[in-house]
Short mmCIF file of C-alpha atoms in Angstrom, two decimals:
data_model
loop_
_atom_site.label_atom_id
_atom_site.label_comp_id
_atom_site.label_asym_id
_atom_site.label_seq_id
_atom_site.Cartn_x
_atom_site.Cartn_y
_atom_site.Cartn_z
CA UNK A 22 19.01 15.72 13.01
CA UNK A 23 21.70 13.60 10.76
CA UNK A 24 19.76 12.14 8.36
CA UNK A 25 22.34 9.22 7.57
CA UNK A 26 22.08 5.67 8.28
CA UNK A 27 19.76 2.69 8.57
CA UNK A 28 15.97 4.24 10.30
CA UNK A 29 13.90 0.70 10.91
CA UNK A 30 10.21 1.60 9.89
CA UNK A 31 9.37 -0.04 13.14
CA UNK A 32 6.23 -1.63 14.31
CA UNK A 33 3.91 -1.35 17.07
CA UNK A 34 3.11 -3.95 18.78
CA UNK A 35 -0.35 -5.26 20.20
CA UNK A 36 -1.36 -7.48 23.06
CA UNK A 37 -3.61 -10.50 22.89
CA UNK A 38 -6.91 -8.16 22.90
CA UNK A 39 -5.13 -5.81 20.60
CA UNK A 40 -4.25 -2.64 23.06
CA UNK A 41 -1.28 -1.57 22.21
CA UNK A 42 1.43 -3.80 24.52
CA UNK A 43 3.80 -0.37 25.43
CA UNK A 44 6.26 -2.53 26.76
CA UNK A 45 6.25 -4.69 23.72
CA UNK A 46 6.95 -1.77 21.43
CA UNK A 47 9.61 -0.34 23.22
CA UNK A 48 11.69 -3.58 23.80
CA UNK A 49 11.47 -3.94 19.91
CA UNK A 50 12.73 -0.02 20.06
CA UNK A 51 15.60 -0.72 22.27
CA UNK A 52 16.86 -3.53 20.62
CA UNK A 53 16.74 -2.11 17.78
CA UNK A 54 18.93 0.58 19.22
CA UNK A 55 21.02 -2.09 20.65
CA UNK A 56 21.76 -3.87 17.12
CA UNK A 57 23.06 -0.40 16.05
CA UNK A 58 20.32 1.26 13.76
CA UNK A 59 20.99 5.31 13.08
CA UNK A 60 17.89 6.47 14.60
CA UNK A 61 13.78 4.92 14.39
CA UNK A 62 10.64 5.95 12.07
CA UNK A 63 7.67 5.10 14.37
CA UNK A 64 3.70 5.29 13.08
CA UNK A 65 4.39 4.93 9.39
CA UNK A 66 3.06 2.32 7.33
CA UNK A 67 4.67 -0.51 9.66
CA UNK A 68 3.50 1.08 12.61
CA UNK A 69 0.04 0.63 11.27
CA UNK A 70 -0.22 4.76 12.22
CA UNK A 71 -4.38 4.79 10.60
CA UNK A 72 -4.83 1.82 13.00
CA UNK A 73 -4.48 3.83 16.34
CA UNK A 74 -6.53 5.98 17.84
CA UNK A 75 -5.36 9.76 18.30
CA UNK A 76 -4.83 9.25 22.29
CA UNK A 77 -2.90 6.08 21.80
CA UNK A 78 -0.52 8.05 19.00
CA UNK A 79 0.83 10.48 21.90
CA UNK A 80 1.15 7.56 24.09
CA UNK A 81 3.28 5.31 21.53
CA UNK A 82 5.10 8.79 20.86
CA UNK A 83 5.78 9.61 24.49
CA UNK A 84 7.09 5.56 24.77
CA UNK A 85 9.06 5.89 22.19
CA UNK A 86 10.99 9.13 22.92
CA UNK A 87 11.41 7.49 26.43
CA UNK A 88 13.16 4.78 24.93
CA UNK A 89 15.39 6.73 22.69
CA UNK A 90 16.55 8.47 25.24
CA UNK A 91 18.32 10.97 22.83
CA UNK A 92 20.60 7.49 21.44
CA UNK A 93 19.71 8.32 18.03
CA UNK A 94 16.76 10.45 16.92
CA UNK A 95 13.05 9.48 16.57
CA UNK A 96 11.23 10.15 13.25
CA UNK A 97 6.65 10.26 13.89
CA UNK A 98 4.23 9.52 10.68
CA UNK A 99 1.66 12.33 10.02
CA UNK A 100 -1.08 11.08 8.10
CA UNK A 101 -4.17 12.00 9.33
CA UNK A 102 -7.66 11.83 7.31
CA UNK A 103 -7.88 16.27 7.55
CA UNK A 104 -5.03 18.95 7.67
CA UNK A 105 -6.39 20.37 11.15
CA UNK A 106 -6.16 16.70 12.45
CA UNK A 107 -2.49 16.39 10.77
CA UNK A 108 -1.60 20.20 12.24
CA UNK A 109 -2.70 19.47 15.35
CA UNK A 110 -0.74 15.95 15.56
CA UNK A 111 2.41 17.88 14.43
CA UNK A 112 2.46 20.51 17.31
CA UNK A 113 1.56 17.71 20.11
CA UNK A 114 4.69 15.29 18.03
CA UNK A 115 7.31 18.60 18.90
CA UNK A 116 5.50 18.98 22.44
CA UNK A 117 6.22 15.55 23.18
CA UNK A 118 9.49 15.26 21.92
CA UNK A 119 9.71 14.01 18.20
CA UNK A 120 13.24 14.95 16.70
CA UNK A 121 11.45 15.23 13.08
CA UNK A 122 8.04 14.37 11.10
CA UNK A 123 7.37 12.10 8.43
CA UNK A 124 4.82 13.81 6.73
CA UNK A 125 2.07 11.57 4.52
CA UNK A 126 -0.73 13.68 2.19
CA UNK A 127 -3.93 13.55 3.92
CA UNK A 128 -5.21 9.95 3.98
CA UNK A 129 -8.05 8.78 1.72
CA UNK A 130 -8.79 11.96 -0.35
CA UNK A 131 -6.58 12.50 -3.89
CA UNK A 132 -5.68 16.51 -3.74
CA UNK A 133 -4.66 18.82 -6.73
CA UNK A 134 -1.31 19.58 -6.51
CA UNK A 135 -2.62 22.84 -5.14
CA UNK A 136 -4.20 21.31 -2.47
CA UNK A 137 -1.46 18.69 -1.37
CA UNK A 138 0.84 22.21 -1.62
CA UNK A 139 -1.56 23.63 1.27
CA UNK A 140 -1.82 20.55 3.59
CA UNK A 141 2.22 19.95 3.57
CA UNK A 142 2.85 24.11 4.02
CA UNK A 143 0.43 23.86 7.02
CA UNK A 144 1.90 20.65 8.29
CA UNK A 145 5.06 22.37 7.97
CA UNK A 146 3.60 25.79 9.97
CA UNK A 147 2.74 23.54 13.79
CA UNK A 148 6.18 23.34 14.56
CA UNK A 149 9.77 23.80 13.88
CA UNK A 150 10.50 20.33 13.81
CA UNK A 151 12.84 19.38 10.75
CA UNK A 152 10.43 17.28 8.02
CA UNK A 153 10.86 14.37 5.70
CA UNK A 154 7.84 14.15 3.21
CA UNK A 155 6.66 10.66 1.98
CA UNK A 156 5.97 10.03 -1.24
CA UNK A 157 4.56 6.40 -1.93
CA UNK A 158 2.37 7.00 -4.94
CA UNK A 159 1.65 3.23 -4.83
CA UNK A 160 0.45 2.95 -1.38
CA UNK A 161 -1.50 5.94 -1.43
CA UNK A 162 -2.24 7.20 -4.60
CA UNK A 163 -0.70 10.16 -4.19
CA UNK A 164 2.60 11.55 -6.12
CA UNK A 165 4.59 14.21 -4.50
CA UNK A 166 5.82 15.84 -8.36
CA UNK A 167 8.75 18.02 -9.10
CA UNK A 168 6.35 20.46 -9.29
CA UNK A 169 5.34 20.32 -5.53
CA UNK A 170 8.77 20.33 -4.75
CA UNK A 171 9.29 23.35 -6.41
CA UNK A 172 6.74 24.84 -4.29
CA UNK A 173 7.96 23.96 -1.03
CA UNK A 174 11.99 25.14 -1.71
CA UNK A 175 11.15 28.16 0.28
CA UNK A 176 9.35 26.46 3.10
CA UNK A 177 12.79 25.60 5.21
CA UNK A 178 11.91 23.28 7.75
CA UNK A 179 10.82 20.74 4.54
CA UNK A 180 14.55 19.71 4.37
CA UNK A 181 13.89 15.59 3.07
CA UNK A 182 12.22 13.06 1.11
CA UNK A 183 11.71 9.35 1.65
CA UNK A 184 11.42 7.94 -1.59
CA UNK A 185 9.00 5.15 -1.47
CA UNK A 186 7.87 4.60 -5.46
CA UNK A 187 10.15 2.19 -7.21
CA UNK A 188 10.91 4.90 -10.23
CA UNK A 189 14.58 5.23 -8.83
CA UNK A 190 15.63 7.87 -11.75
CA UNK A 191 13.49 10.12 -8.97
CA UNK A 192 16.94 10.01 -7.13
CA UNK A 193 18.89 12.14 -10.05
CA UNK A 194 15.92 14.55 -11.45
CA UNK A 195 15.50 15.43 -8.23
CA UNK A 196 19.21 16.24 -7.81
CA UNK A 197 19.32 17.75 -11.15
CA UNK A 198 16.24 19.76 -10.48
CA UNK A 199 17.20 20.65 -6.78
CA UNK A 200 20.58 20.29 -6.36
CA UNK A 201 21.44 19.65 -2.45
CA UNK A 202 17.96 21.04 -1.12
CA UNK A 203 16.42 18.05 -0.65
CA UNK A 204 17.95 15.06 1.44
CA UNK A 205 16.68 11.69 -0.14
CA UNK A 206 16.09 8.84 1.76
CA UNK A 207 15.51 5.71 -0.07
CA UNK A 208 11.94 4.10 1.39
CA UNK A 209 11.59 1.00 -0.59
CA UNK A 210 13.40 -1.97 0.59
CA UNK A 211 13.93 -3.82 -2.65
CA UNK A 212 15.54 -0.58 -4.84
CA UNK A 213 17.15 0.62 -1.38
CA UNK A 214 20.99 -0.28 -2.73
CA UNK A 215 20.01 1.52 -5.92
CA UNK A 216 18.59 4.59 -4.32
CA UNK A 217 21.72 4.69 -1.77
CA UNK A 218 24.50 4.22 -4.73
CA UNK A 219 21.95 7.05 -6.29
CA UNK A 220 22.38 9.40 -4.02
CA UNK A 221 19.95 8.65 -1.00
CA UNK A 222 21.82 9.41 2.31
CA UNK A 223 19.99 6.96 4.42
CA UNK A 224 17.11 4.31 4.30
CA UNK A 225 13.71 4.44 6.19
CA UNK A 226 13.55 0.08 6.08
CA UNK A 227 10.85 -2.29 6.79
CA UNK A 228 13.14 -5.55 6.64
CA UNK A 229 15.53 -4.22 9.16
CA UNK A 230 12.93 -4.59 12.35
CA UNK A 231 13.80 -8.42 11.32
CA UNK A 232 17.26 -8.37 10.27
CA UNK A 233 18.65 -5.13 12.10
CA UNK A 234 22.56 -6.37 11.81
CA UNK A 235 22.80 -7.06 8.12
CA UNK A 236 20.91 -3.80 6.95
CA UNK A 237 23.46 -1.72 9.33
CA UNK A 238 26.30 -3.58 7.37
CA UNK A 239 25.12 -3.20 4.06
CA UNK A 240 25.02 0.53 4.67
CA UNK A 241 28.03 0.78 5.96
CA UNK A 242 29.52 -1.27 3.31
CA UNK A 243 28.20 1.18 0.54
CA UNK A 244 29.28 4.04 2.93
CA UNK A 245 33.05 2.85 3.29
CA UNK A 246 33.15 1.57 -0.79
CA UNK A 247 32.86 -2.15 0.01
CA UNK A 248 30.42 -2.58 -3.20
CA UNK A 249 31.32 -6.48 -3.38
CA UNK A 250 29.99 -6.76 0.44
CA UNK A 251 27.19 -4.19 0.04
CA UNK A 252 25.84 -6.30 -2.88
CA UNK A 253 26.27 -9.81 -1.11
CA UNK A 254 23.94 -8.51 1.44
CA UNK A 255 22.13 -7.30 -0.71
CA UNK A 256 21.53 -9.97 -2.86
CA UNK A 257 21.26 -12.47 0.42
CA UNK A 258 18.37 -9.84 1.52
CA UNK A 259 16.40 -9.40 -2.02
CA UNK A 260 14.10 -11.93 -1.64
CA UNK A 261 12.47 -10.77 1.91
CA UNK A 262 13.18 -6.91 0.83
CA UNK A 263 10.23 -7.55 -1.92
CA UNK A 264 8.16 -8.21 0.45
CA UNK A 265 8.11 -4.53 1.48
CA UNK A 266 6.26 -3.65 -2.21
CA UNK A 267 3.50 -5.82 -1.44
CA UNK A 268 0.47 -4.68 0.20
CA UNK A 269 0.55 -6.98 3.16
CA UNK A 270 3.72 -5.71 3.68
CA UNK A 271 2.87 -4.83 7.77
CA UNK A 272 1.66 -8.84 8.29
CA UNK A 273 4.56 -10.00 6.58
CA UNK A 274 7.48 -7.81 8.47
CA UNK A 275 5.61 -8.70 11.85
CA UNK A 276 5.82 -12.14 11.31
CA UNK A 277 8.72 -12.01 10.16
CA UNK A 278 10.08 -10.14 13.20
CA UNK A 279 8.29 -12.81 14.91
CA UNK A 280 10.02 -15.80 13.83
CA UNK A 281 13.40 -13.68 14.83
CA UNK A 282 12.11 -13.26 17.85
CA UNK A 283 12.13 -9.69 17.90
CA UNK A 284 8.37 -9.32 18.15
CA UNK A 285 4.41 -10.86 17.91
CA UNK A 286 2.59 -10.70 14.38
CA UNK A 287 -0.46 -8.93 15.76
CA UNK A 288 -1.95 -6.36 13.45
CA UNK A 289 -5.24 -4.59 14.09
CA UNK A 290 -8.06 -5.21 11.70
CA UNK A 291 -8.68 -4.68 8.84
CA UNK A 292 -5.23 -6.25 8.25
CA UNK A 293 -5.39 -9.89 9.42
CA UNK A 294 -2.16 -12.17 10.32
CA UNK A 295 -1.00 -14.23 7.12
CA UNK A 296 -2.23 -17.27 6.95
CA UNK A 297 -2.67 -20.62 4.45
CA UNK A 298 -0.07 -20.59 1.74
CA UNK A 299 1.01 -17.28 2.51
CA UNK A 300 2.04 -17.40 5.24
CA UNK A 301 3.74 -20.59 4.39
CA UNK A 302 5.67 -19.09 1.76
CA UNK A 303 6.82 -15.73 4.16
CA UNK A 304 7.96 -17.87 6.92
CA UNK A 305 9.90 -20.04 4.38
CA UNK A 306 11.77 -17.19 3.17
CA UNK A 307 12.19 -16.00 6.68
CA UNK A 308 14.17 -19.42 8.23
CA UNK A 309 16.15 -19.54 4.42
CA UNK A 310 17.31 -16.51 5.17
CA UNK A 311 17.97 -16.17 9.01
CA UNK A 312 19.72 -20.12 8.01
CA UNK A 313 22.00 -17.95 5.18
CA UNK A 314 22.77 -15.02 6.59
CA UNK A 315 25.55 -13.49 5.66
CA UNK A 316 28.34 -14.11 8.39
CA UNK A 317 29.12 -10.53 10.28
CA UNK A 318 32.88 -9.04 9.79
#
């Protein structure tokens, strides 16, 4: 598992009645592949994971994997509403072929530190699988502290953490406080060139299931010490990437994919497509950008 690179937060994506369209979602995997992305994070927050049924999870898994085809590696959300139901995701995930779990808190409740200790160290227990905790304290309420990380140095297969709150000084304590046993990941698309020049090895991105060229370049601009090109991409990019800290965040990436023609906008209820003014204003942004993009070299 090299954790290095650009991994889309990619969606899943739903037919007309809202079944999950299998060839849909893994002709957005493959060309996502094909426009040279590191490796994929499937059933996070894009992939609307608490929006599919536990059945339908292995499927989109299975699809997945069978699109990957070992070309790069493919990351699976756990976040489940209980720790068995989380376990017992986690061993099927490594049965069927997942090359490493993003691993949520338990959806809904707020542990104790004690408690969120116990769910990730029994995560961690149904399978060898290398893991990459989430910590989006925004999203869901939930902060992973130093002090949790301090707990879990001795559990080995914990090796990562996508960084998804926008305090990016997270980046340095945690490298001052851990030195190199934790690989960060940056996870929110508008402090994503901060957390990289920080220290983050590679981003989890929302954006990039839109714009899958330009966030390849802009990492490999900051990889190869091209800061003027890293930060005219960036800077091109800002204005969709906030869209990733807003709460319709899923609506706005899959219509945004959408209008690229990289995918449909349908999202299972209770999230509705955008519509009105909103939407007005996304797809605006959308065609200014895909009309500005930054030319490829």
């Amino acid at each position: 598992m090299q954790w290095t690179g650009v991994f889309p937060a990619a969606t899943t994506q739903f037919a007309p009645d809202l079944s999950i369209d299998f060839a849909a979602t893994q002709k957005v995997l493959d060309n996502l592949i094909g426009d040279g992305v590191h490796g994929l994070t499937i059933m996070g927050t894009c992939g609307e994971n608490n929006s599919l049924e536990p059945d339908e999870k292995l499927k989109v898994l299975a699809a997945s994997c069978e699109t990957a085809k070992g070309r790069v590696p493919v990351i699976v959300g756990v976040s489940e509403l209980t720790t068995p139901r989380a376990v017992k995701f986690a061993a099927d995930a490594a049965r069927i072929g997942a090359d490493a779990l993003m691993v949520l808190p338990a959806m809904v409740y707020v542990p104790k530190e004690a408690e969120l200790v116990a769910h990730l160290k029994a995560v961690a227990a149904a399978s060898d699988l290398p893991i990459m905790l989430y910590n989006n304290p925004t999203a869901y309420r939930v902060n992973i502290s130093m002090d949790v990380l301090r707990e879990l140095t001795d559990v080995e297969t914990i090796v990562a953490v996508k960084e998804s709150s926008a305090n990016t000084r997270r980046y340095t304590d945690v490298v001052n406080a851990f030195g190199d046993r934790y690989i960060m990941m940056a996870g929110l698309d508008d402090v994503a060139f901060e957390g990289l020049t920080l220290g983050a090895a590679g981003w989890i991105s929302g954006l990039t299931s839109a714009f899958p060229q330009e966030s390849v370049e802009l990492v490999e601009a900051l990889q190869k010490g091209n800061m003027a090109r890293a930060l005219e991409i960036y800077r091109w990019f800002m204005p969709l990437l906030h869209l990733d800290a807003e709460h319709d965040l899923v609506q706005s990436i899959k219509l945004a994919e959408q209008i690229m023609g990289r995918g449909n906008e349908r999202v299972r209820m209770p999230r509705m497509p955008l519509t009105g003014a909103r939407r007005a204003e996304v797809t605006a942004m959308v065609e200014k950008a895909a009309a500005t993009r930054p030319s490829a070299r």
